[in-house]
mmCIF file of C-alpha atoms in Angstrom:
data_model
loop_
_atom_site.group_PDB
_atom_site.id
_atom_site.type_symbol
_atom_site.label_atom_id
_atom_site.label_comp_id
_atom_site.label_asym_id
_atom_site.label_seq_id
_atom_site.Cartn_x
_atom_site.Cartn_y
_atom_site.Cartn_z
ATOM 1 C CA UNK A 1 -143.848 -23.651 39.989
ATOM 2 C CA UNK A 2 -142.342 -20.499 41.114
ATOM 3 C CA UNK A 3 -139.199 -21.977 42.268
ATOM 4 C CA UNK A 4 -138.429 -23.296 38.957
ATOM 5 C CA UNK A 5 -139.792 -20.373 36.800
ATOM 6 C CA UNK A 6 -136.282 -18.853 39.317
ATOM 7 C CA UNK A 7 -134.100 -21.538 38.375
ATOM 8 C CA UNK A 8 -134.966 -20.800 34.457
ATOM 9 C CA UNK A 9 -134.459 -17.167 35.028
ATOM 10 C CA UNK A 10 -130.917 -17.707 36.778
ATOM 11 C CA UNK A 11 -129.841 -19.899 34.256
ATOM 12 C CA UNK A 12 -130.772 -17.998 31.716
ATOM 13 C CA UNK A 13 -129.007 -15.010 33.483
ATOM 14 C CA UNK A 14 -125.978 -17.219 33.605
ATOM 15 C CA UNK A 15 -125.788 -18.028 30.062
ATOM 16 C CA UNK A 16 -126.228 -14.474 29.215
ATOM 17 C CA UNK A 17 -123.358 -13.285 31.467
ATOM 18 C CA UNK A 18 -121.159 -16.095 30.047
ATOM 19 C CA UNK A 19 -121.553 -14.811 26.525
ATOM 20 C CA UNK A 20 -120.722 -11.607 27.407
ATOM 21 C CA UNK A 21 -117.772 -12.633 28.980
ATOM 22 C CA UNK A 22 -116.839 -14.686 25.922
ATOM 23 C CA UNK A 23 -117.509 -11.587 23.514
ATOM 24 C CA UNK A 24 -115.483 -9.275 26.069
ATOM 25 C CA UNK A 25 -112.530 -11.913 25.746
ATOM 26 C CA UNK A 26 -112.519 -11.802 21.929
ATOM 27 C CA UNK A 27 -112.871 -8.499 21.516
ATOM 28 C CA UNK A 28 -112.291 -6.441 23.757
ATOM 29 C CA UNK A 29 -108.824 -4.718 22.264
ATOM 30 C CA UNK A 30 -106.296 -4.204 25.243
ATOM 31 C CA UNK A 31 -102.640 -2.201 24.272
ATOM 32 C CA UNK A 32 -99.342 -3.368 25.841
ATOM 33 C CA UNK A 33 -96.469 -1.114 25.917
ATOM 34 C CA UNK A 34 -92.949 -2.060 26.480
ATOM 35 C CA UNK A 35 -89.705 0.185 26.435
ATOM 36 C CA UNK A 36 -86.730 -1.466 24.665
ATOM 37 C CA UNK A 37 -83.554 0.262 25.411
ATOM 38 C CA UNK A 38 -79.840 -0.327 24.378
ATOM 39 C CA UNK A 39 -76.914 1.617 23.952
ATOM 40 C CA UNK A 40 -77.067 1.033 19.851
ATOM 41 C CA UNK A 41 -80.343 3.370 20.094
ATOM 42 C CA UNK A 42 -79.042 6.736 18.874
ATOM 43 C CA UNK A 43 -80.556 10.010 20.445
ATOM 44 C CA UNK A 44 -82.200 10.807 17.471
ATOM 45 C CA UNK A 45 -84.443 7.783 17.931
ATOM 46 C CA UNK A 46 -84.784 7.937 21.967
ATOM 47 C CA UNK A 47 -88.601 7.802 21.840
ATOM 48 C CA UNK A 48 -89.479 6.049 18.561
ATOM 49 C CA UNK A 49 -92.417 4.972 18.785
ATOM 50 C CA UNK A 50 -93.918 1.315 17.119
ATOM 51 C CA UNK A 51 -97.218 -0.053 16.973
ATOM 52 C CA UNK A 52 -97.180 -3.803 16.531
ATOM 53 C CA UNK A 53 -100.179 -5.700 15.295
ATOM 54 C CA UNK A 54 -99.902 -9.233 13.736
ATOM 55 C CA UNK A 55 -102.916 -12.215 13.222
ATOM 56 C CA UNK A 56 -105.948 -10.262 12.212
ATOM 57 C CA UNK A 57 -107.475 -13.115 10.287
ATOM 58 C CA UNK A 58 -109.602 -10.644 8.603
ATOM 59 C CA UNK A 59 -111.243 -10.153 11.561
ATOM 60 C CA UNK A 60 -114.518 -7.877 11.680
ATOM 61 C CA UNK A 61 -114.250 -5.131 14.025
ATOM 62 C CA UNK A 62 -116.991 -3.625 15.556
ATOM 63 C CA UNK A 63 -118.087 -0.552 13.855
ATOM 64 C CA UNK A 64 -115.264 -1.173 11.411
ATOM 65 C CA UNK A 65 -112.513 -0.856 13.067
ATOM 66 C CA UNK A 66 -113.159 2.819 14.762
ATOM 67 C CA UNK A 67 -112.117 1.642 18.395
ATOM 68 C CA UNK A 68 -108.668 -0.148 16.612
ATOM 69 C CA UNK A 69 -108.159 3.361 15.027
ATOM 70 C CA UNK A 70 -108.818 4.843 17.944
ATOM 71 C CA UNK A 71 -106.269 3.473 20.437
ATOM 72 C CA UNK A 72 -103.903 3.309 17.360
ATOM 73 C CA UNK A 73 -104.522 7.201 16.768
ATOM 74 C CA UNK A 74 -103.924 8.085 20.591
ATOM 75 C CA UNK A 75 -100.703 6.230 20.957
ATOM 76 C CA UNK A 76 -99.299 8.323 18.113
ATOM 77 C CA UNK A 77 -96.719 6.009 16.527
ATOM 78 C CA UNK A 78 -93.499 6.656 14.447
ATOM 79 C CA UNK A 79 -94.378 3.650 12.287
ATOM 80 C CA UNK A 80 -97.141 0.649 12.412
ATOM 81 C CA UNK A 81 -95.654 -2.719 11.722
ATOM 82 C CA UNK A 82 -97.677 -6.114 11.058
ATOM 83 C CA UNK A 83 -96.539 -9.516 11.411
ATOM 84 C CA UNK A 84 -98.608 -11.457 9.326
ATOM 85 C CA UNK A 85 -102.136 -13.435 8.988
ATOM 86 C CA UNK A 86 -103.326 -10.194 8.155
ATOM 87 C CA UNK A 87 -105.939 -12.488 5.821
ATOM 88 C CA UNK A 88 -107.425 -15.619 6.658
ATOM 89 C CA UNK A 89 -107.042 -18.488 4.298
ATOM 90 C CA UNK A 90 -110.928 -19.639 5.447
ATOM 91 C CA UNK A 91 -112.261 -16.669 5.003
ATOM 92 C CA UNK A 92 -110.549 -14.623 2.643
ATOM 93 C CA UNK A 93 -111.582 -11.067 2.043
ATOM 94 C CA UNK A 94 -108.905 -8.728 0.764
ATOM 95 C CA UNK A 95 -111.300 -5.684 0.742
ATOM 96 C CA UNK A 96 -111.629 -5.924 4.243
ATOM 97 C CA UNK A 97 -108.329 -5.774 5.033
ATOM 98 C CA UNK A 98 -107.560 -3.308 2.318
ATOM 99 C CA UNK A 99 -109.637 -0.760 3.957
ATOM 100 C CA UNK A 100 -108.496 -1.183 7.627
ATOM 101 C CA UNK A 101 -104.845 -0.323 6.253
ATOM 102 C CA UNK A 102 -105.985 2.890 4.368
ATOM 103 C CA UNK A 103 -107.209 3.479 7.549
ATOM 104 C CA UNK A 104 -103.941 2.806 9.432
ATOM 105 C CA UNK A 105 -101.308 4.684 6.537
ATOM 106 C CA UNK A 106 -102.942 7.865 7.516
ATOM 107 C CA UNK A 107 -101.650 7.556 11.245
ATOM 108 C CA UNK A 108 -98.404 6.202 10.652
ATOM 109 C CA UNK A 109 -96.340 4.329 7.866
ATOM 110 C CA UNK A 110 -97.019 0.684 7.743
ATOM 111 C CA UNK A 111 -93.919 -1.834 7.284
ATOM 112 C CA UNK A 112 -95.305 -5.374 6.723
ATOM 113 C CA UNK A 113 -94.862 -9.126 5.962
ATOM 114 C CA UNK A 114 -96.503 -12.334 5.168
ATOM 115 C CA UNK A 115 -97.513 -15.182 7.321
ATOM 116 C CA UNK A 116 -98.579 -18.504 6.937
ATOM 117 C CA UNK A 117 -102.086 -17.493 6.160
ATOM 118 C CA UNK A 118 -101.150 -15.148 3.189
ATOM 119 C CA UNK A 119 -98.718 -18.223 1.581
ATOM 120 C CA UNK A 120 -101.490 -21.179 2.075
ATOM 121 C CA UNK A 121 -104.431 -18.149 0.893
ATOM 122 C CA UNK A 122 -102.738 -18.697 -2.874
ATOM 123 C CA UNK A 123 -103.877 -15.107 -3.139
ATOM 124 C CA UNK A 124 -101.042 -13.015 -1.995
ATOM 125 C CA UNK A 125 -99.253 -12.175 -5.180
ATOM 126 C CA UNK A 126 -102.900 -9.737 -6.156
ATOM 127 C CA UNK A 127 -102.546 -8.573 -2.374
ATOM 128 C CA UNK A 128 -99.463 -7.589 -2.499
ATOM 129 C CA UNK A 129 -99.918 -5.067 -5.560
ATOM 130 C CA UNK A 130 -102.688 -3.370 -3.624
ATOM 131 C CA UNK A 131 -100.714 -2.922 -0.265
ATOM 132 C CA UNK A 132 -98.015 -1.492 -2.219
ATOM 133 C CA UNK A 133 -100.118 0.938 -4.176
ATOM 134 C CA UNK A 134 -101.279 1.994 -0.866
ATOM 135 C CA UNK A 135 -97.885 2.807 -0.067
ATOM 136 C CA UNK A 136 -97.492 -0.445 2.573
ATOM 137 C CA UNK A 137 -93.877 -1.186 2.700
ATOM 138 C CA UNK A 138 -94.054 -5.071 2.168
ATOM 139 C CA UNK A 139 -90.724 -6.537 3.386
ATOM 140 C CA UNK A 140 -90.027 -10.233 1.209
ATOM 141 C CA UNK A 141 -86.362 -10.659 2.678
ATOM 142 C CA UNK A 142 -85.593 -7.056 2.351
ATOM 143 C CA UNK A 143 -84.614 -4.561 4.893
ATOM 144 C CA UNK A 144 -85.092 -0.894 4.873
ATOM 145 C CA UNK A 145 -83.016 1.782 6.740
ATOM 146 C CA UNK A 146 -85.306 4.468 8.331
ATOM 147 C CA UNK A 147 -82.612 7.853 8.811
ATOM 148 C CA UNK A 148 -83.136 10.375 11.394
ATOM 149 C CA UNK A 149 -80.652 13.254 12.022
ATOM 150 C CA UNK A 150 -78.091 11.642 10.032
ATOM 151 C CA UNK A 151 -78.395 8.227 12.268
ATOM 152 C CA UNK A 152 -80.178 4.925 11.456
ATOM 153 C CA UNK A 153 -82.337 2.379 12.638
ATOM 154 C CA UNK A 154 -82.547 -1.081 10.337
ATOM 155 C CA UNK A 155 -85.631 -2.417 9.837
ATOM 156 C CA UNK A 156 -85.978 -6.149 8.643
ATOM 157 C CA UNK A 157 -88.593 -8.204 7.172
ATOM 158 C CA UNK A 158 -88.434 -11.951 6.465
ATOM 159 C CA UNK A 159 -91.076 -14.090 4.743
ATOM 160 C CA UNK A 160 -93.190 -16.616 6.866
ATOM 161 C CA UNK A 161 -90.925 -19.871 7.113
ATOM 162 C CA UNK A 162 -93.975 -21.584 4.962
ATOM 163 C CA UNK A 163 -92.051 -19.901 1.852
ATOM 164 C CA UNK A 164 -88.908 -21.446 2.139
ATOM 165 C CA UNK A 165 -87.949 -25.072 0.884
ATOM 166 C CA UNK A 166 -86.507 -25.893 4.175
ATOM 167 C CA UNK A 167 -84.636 -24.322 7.482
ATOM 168 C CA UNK A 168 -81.194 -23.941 5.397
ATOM 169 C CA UNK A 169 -82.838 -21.935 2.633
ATOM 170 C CA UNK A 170 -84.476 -19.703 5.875
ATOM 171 C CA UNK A 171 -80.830 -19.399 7.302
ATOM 172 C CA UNK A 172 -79.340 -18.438 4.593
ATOM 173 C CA UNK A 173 -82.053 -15.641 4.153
ATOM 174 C CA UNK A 174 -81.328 -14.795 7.859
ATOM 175 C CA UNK A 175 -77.561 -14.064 6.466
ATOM 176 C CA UNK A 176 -78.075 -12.065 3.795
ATOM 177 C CA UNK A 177 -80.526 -9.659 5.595
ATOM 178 C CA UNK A 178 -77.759 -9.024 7.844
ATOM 179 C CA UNK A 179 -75.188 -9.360 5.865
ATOM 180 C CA UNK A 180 -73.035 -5.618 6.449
ATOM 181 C CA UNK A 181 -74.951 -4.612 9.180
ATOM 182 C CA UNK A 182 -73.091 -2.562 11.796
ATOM 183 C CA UNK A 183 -73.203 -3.337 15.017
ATOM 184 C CA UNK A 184 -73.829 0.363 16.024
ATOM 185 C CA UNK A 185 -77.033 0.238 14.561
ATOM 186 C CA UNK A 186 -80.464 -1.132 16.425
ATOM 187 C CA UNK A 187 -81.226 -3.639 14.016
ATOM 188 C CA UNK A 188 -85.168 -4.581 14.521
ATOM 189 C CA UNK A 189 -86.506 -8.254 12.710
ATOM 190 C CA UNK A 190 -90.370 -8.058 11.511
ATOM 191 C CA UNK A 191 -90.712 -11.873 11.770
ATOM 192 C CA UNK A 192 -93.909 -13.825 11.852
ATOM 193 C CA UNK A 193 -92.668 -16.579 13.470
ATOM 194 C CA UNK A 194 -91.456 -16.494 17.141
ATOM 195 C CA UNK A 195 -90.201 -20.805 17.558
ATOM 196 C CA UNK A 196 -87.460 -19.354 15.262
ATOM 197 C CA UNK A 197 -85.893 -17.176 17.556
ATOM 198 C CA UNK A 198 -82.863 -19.945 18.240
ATOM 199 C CA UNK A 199 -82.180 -19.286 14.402
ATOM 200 C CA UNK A 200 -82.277 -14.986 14.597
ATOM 201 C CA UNK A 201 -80.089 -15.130 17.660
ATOM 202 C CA UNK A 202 -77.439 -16.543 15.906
ATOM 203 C CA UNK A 203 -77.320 -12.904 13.626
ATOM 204 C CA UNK A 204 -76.671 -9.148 14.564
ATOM 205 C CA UNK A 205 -80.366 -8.956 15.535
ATOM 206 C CA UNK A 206 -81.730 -6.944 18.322
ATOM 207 C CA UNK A 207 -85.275 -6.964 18.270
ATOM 208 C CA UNK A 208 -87.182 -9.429 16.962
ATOM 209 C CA UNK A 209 -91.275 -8.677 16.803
ATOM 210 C CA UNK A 210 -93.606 -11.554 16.265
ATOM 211 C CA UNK A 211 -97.115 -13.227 16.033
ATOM 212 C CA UNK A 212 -98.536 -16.182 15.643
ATOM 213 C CA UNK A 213 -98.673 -17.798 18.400
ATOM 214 C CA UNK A 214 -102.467 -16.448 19.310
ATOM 215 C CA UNK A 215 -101.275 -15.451 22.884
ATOM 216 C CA UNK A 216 -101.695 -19.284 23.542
ATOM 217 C CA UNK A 217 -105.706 -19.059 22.745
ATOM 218 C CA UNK A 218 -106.724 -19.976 26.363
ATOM 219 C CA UNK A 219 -104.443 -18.127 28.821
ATOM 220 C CA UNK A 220 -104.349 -20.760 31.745
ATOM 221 C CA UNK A 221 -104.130 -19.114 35.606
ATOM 222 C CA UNK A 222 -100.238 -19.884 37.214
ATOM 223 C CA UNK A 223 -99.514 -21.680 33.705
ATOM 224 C CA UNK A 224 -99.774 -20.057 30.852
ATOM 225 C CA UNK A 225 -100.810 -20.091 26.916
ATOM 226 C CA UNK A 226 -102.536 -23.790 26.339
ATOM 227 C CA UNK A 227 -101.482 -24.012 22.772
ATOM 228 C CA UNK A 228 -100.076 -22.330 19.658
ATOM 229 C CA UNK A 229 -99.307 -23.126 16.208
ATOM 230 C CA UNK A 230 -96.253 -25.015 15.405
ATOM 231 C CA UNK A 231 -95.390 -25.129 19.303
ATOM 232 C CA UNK A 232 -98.233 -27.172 19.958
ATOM 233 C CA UNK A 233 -99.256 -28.219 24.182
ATOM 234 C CA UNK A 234 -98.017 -25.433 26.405
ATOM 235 C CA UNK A 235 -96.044 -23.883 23.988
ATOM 236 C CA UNK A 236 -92.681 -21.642 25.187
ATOM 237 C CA UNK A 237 -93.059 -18.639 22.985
ATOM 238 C CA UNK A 238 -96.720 -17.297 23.173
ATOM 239 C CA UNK A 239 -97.008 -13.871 24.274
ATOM 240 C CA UNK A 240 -94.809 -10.902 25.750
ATOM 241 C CA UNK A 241 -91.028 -10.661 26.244
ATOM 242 C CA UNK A 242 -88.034 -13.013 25.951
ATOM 243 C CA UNK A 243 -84.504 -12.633 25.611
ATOM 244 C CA UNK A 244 -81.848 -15.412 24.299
ATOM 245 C CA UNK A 245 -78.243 -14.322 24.641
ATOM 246 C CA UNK A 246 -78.555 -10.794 22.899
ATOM 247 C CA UNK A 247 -81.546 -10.545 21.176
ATOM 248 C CA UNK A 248 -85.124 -9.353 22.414
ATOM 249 C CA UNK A 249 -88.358 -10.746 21.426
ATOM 250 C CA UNK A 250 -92.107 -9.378 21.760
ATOM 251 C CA UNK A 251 -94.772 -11.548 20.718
ATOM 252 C CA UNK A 252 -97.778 -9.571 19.787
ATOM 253 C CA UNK A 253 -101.007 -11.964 21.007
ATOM 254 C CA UNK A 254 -102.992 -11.096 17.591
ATOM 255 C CA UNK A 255 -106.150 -9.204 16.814
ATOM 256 C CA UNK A 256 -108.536 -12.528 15.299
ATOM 257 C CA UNK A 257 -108.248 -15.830 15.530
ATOM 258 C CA UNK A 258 -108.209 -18.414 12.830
ATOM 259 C CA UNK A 259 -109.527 -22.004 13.437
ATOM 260 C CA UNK A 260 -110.145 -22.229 17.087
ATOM 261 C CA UNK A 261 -112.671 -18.969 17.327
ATOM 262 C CA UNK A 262 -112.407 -18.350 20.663
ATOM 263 C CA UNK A 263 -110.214 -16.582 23.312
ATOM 264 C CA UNK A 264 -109.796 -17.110 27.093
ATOM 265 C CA UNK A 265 -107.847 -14.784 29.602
ATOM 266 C CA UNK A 266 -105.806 -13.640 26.377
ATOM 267 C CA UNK A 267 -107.810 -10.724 24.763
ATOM 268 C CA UNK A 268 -106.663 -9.296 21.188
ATOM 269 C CA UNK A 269 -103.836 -6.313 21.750
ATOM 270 C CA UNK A 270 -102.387 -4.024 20.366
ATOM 271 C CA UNK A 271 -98.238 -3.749 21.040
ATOM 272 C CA UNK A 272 -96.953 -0.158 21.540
ATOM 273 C CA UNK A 273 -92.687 -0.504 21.831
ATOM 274 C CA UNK A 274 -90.634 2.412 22.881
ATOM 275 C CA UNK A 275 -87.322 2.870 22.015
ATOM 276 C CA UNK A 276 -84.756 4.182 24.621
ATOM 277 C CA UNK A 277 -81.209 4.819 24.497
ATOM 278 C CA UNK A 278 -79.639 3.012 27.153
ATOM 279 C CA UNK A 279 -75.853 5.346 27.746
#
């Protein structure tokens, strides 16, 4: 009787530890930092600063956020950008997200644009209006120069590739964003999605940041992401840095997670890029 009344206990011990693990995987927040440098970085932007976030599916965070703010706070960025999925077509609820990014302006403006979650949510147009009266700069195939000392740094935003008709109509987007750009200038892409990247290295593009692709969900040992949207089985682009021909990419892993709820050896992040002239 004893020995069993042990077994119980140790498998009860077990499945405690193992869903402590789990709720350490999905939300625990970790921060990357990466330093991009190139010669097109002017001095007066040696040490810009971005926060990256992308895919927070309206995710709850523990006491509302505070430990997001937190680690966002201490970084001290020059500007917060978001990829997209900042809602969740499942679960939609602007007012959370709303109040996370009044949250977020006061550190640091926020430049933002859409994902697939925000065109199949039906709801964006009304979001929209209320990011921009909080001052959110919401990039639909715009881009914004940011000036400092007289010298500039281009910022880009394209819609998620749900919005277009097909991959001409996205290409042709591609070419008027960059249409006049000057080569002298860092050129950054806010871009949700990261499969695209053999379509942005085609333009004067030098940094491309990204989501999406959920870090892979499940983080396999010696192999890597198991799966991401739109890539599918073992997908290429799921997390970190990649560069084809001239252009840099970050993928940001994501904060939430959408239809598959759980994360494995891939915990939500927080990107932190630093800017570095490279002479």
């Amino acid at each position: 009787m004893k020995l069993k009344y042990m077994k119980l206990l140790w498998i009860i011990i077990l499945i405690i530890t193992l869903l402590v693990f789990l709720y350490y995987q999905n939300n625990n927040i970790m921060v990357t930092s990466y330093k991009v440098d190139s010669k097109d970085i002017s001095k007066a932007f040696s040490g810009y600063k971005i926060v990256h976030l992308s895919d927070i599916h309206n995710k709850k965070f523990y006491k509302n956020g505070e430990d997001l703010i937190k680690k966002i706070y201490k970084e001290e960025p020059d500007l917060i950008v978001i990829t997209g999925d900042l809602i969740d077509k499942r679960r939609y609820n602007e007012t959370l997200s709303l109040n996370l990014l009044k949250k977020l302006i006061k550190i640091a403006p926020i430049y933002y644009v859409t994902g697939n979650h925000e065109f199949y949510s039906g709801k964006f147009i009304g979001l929209e209006k209320k990011l921009k009266e909080l001052n959110v700069k919401v990039l639909r195939n715009e881009r914004l120069e940011i000036r400092k000392d007289n010298k500039r740094l281009n910022i880009l935003g394209i819609d998620d590739y749900t919005y277009f008709n097909n991959l001409i109509e996205y290409n042709d987007n591609l070419s008027k964003l960059t249409k006049g750009l000057e080569d002298k200038n860092f050129t950054v892409l806010l871009s949700h999605r990261p499969e695209k990247i053999s379509e942005y290295k085609q333009y004067p593009i030098d940094l491309v940041l990204s989501g999406h692709s959920h870090g892979g969900q499940i983080n396999l040992p010696f192999i890597g992401g198991l799966v991401a949207p739109d890539q599918g089985i073992l997908p290429k682009y799921y997390s970190g840095l990649y560069k084809e021909d001239k252009t840099k990419m970050i993928i940001n892993r994501g904060l939430g997670n959408s239809l598959f709820p759980q994360r494995l050896f891939n915990r939500p992040e927080i990107v932190v890029i630093t800017l570095k002239r490279n002479d």
